[in-house]
Short mmCIF file of C-alpha atoms in Angstrom, two decimals:
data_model
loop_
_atom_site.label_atom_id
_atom_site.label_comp_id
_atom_site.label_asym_id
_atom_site.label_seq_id
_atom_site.Cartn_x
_atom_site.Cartn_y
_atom_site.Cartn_z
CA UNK T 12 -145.01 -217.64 41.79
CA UNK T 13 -147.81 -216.39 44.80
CA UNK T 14 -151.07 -218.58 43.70
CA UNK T 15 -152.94 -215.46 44.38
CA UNK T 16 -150.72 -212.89 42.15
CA UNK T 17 -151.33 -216.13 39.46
CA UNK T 18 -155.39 -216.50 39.45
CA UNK T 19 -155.53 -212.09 39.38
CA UNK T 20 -153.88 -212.06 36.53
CA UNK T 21 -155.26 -214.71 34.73
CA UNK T 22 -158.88 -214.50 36.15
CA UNK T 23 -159.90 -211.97 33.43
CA UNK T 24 -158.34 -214.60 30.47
CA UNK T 25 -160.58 -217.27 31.63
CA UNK T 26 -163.66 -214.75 32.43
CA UNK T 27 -163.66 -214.06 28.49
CA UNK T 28 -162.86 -217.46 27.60
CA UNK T 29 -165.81 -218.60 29.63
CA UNK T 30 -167.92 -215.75 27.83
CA UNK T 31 -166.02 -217.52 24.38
CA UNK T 32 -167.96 -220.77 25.18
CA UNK T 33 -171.05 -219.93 26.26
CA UNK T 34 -171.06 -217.64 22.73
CA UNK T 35 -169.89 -220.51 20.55
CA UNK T 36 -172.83 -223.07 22.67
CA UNK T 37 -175.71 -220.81 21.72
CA UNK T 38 -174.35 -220.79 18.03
CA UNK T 39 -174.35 -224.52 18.06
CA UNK T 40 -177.21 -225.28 19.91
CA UNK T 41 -180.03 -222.83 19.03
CA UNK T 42 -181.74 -222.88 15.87
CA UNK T 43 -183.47 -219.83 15.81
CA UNK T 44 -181.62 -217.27 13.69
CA UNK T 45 -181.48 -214.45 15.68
CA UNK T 46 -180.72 -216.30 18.86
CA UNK T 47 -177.78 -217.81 16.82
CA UNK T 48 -176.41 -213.94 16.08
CA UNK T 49 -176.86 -212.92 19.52
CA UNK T 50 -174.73 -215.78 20.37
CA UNK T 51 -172.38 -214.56 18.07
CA UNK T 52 -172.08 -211.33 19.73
CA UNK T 53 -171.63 -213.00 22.88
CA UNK T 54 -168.87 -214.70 21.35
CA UNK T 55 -167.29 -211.83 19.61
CA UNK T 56 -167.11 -209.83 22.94
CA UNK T 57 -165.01 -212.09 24.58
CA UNK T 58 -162.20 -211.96 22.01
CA UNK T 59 -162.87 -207.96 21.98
CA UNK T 60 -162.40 -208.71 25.99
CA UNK T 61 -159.87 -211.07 25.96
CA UNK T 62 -157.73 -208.15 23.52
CA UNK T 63 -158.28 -205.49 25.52
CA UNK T 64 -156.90 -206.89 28.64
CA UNK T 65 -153.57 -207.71 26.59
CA UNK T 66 -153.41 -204.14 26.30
CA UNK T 67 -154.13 -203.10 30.08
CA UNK T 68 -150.58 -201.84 32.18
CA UNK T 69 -150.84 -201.96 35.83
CA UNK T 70 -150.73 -197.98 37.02
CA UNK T 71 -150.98 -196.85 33.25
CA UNK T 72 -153.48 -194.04 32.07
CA UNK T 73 -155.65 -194.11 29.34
CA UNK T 74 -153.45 -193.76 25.59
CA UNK T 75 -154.07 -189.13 25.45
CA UNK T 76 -151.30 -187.73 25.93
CA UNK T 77 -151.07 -185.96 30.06
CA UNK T 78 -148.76 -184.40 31.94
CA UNK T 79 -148.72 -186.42 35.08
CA UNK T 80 -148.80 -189.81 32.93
CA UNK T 81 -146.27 -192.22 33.69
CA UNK T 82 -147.50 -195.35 31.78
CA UNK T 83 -149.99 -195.26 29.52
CA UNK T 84 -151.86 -198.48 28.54
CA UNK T 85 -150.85 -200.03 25.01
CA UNK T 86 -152.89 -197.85 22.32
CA UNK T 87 -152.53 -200.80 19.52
CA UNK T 88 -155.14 -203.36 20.94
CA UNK T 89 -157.60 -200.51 21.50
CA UNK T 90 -156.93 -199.67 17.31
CA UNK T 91 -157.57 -202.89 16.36
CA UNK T 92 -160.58 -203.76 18.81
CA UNK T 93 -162.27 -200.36 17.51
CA UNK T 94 -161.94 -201.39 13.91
CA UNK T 95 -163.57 -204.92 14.95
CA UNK T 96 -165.97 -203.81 17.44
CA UNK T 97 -167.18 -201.73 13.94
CA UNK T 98 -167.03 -204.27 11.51
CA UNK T 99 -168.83 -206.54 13.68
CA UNK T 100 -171.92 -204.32 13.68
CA UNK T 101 -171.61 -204.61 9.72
CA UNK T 102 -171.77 -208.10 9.75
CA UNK T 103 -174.46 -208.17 12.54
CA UNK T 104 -176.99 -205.93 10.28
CA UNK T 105 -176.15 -208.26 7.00
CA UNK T 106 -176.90 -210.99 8.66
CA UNK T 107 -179.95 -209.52 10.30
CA UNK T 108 -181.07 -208.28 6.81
CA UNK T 109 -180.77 -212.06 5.83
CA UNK T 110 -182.56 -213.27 8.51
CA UNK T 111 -185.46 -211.05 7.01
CA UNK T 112 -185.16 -212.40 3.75
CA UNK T 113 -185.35 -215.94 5.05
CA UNK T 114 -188.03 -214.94 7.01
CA UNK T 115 -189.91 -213.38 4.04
CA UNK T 116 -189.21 -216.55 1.72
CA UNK T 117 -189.36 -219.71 3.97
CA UNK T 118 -191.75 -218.36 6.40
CA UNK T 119 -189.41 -219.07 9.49
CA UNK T 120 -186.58 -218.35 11.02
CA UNK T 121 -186.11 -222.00 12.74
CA UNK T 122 -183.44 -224.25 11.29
CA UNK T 123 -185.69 -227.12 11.00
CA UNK T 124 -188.46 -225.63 10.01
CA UNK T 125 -186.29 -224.00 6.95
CA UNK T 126 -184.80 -228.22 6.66
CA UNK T 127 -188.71 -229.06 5.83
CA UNK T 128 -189.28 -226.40 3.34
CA UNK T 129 -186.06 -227.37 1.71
CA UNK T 130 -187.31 -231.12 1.67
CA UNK T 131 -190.36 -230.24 -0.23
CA UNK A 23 -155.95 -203.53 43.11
CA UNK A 24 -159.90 -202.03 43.72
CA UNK A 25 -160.11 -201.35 39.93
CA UNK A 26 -159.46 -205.16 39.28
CA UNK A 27 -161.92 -206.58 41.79
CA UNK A 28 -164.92 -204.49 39.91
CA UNK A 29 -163.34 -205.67 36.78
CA UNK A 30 -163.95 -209.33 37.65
CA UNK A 31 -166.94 -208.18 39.06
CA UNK A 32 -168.36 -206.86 36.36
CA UNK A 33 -167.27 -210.16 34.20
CA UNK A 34 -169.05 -212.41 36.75
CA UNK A 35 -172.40 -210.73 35.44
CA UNK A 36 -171.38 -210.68 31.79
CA UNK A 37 -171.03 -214.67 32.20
CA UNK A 38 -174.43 -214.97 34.26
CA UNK A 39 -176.31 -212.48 31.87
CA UNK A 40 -174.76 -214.54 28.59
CA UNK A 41 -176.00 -218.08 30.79
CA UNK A 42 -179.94 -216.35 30.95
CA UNK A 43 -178.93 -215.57 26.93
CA UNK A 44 -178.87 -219.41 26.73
CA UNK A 45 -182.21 -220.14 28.66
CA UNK A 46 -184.05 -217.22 27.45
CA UNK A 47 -186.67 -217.96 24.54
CA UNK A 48 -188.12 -214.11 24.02
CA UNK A 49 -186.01 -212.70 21.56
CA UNK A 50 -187.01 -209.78 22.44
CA UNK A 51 -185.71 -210.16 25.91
CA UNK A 52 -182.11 -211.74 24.20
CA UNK A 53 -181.66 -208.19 22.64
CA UNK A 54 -182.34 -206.10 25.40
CA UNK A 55 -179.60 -208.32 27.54
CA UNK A 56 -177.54 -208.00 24.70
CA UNK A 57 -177.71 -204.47 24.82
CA UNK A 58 -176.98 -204.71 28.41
CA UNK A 59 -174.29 -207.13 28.05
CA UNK A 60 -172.53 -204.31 25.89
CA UNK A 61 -173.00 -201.36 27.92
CA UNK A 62 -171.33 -203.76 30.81
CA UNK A 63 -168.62 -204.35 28.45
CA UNK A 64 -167.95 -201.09 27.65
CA UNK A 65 -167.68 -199.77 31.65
CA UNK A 66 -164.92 -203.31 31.99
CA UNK A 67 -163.68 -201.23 28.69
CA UNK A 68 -163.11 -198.06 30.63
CA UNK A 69 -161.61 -199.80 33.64
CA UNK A 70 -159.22 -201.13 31.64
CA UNK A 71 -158.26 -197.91 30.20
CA UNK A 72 -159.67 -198.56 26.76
CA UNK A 73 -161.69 -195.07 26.96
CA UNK A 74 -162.35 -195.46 23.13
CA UNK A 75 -163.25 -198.58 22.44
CA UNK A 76 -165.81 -198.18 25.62
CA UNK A 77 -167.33 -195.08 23.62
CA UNK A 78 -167.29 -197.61 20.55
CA UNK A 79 -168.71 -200.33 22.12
CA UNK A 80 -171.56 -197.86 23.97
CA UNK A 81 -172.70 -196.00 20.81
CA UNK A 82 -172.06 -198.84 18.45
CA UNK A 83 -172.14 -202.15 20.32
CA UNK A 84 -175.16 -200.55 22.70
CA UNK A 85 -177.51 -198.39 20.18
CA UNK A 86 -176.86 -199.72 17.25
CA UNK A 87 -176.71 -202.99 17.23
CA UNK A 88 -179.70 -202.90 19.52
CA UNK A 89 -181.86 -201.13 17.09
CA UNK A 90 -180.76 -203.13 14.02
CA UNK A 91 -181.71 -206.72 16.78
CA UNK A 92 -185.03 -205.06 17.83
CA UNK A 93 -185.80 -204.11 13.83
CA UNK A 94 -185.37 -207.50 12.90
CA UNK A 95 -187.24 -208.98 15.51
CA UNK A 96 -190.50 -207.07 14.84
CA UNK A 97 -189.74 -207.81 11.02
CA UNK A 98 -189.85 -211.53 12.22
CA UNK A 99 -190.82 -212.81 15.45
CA UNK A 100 -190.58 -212.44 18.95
CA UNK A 101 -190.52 -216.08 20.51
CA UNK A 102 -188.17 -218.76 19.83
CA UNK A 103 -189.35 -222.23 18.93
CA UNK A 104 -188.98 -224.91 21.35
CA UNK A 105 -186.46 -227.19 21.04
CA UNK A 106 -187.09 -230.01 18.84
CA UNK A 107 -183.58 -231.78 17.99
CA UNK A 108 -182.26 -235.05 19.64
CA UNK A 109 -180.38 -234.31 23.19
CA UNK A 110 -177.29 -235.85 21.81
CA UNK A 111 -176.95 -232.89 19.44
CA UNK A 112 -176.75 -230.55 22.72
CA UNK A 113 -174.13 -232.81 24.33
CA UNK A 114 -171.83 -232.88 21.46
CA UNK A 115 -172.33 -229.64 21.20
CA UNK A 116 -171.26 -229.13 25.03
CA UNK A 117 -168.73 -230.92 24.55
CA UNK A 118 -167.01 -229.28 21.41
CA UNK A 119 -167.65 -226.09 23.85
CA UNK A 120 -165.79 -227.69 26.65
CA UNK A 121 -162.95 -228.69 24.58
CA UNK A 122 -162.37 -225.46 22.98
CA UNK A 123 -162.86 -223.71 26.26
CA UNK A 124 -160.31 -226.16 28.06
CA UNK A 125 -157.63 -225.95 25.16
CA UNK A 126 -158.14 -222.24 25.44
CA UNK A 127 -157.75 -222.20 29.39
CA UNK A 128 -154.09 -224.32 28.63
CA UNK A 129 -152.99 -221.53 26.34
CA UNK A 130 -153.91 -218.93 28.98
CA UNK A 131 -151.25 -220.26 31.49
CA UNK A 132 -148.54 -219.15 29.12
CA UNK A 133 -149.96 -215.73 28.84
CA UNK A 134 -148.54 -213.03 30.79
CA UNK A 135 -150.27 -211.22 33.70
CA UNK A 136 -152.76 -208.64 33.77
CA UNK A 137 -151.54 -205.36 33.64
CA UNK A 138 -147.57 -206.60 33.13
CA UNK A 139 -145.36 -203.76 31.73
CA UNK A 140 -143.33 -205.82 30.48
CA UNK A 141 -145.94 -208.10 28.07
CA UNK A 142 -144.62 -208.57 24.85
CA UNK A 143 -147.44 -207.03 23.61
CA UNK A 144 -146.56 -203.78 25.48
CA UNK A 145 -142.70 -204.34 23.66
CA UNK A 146 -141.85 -203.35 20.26
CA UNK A 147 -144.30 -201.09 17.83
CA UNK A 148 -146.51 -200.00 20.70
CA UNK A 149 -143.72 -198.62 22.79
CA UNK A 150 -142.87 -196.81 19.72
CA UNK A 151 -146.23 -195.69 19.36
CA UNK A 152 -146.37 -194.30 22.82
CA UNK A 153 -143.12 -192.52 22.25
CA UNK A 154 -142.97 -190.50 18.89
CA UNK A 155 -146.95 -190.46 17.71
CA UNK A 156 -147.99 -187.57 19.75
CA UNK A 157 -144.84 -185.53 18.38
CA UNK A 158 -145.09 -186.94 14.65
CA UNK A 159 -148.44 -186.77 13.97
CA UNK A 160 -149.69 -183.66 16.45
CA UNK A 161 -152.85 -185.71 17.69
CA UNK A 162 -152.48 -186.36 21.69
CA UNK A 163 -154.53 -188.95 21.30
CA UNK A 164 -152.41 -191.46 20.73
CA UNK A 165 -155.22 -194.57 19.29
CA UNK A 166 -156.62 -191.68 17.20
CA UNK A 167 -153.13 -190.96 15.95
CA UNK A 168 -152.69 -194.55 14.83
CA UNK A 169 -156.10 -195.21 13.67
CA UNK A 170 -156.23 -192.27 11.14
CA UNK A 171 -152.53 -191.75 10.34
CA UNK A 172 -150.07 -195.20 11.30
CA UNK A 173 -153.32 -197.50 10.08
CA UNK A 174 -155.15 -195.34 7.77
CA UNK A 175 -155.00 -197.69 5.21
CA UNK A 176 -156.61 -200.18 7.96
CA UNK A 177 -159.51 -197.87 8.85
CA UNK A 178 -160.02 -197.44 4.55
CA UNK A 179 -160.92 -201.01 4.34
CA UNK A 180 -162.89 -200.95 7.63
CA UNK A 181 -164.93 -198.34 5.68
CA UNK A 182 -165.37 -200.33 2.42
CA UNK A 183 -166.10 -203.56 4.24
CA UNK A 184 -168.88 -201.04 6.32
CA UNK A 185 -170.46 -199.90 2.53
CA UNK A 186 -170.26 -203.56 1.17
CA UNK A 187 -172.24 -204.22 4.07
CA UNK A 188 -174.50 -201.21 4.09
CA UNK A 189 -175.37 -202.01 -0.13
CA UNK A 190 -176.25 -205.41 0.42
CA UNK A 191 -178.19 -204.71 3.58
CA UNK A 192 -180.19 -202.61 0.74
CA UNK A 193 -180.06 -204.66 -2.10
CA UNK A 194 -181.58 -207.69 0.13
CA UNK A 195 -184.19 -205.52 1.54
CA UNK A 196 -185.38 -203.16 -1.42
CA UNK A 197 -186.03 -206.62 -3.25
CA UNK A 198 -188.19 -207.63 -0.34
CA UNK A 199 -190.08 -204.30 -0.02
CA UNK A 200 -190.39 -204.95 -4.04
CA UNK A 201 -191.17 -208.02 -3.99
CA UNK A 202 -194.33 -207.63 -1.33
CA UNK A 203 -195.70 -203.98 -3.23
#
């Protein structure tokens, strides 16, 4: 197979799984709350990403039905990512409401400053 | 071909913006990329055909999410604390990054190519989709078609995992508003 026809198609697979990494880093590494959901957002666009360009056809049209439309791209991904991309923001304001909570009883939203209350 | 070169364009910035994400320590400066990072997303969304996920991702993944970040922030705080763990927490931490990332990439060279016809995922139910939806269900657009009529059952649990959400986003903040009166 051309190299060139190879990286193209690929290039947007490894784009989100790049995006997929730096997501799941921040999760790991940060300990402020809010900078860990904001890494998970990161995160959760890249699968949304990585989905959506299953579903792309070369030449197709958007899934409505048109007269002129030869090839239209594949309608399920786009279902399923719109149900996601929707549940996500449910998660992301329950966890935000959380992170107020915590905020209100431990007086921080740092990890190890929530470890030392904890510890007494 | 042009279409594909903004694409990757456009996911070039997504991967610098979510690398200044990772430096950044003013939340309030996180959200606003995030909001950013979204609206990006959603024009890669439209590019790729997906014209309703991009309106999703705008309204939703844009202006909502957005709000709900910048409401928590000024119900918390707006700086990030420095970082006080040991260094060999980050590098594990890269590490279990790059190994996840790098299994990833291997499964990717199996996949099939952007914009292939002839995807399995393109095969089967979807083709079906694409053929008969308009016709049975008298909605010419077909994700619409699915989401309300093949999946409705789907979108009815979307919607009760949405008000689960929505009453316990109340019932942990009425207690707090409670709780402080």
């Amino acid at each position: 197979m051309n190299v060139i026809d190879f990286v193209m198609g690929h290039a947007l697979q490894w784009g989100s799984v790049a995006l997929l990494m730096i997501g799941l880093y921040i999760v790991m590494t940060r300990g402020n709350l809010i900078k860990k959901v904001a890494g998970l957002n990161v995160f959760q666009g890249a699968v949304f990403l990585f989905y959506i360009s299953i579903a792309h056809v070369r030449d197709g049209t958007a899934p409505i039905v048109h007269e002129d439309a030869v090839l239209y791209a594949n309608p399920l991904p786009h279902v399923l990512i719109l149900t996601a991309i929707v549940v996500a923001v449910a998660t992301t304001s329950l966890a935000l409401a959380l992170i107020v909570r915590i905020r209100e009883s431990y007086g921080s939203i740092e990890e190890d400053e929530m470890a030392k209350v904890d510890m007494g | 071909m042009t279409d594909e070169y903004s694409i990757f364009a456009l996911v070039v910035l997504l991967i610098v913006l979510a690398l200044v994400v990772v430096r950044l320590t003013s939340l309030l400066a996180v959200a606003i990329l995030a909001g950013a990072m979204s609206f990006i997303l959603a024009t890669v969304y439209t590019l790729l055909d997906a014209v309703d996920v991009a309106f999703t991702e705008a309204v939703v993944g844009a202006g909502i999410s957005l709000t709900l970040m910048l409401a928590a922030i000024s119900l918390t705080t707006r700086h990030e604390a420095p970082w006080r763990g040991r260094p060999a927490e980050r590098v594990v931490a890269l590490l279990v990054s790059l190994a996840s990332g790098a299994g990833l990439l291997y499964a990717t060279l199996d996949m099939p190519l952007l914009g292939d016809p002839a995807a399995p995922a393109n095969l089967h139910v979807a083709a079906r989709y694409i053929a008969e939806s308009p016709a049975s269900t008298g909605v010419p657009n077909m994700v619409t078609a699915i989401l309300a009529s093949y999946r409705g059952y789907d979108t009815l649990g979307e919607v009760a995992v949405i008000f689960t959400a929505g009453v316990c986003v109340i019932a942990l903040l009425r207690h707090w508003r409670e709780g402080k009166a």
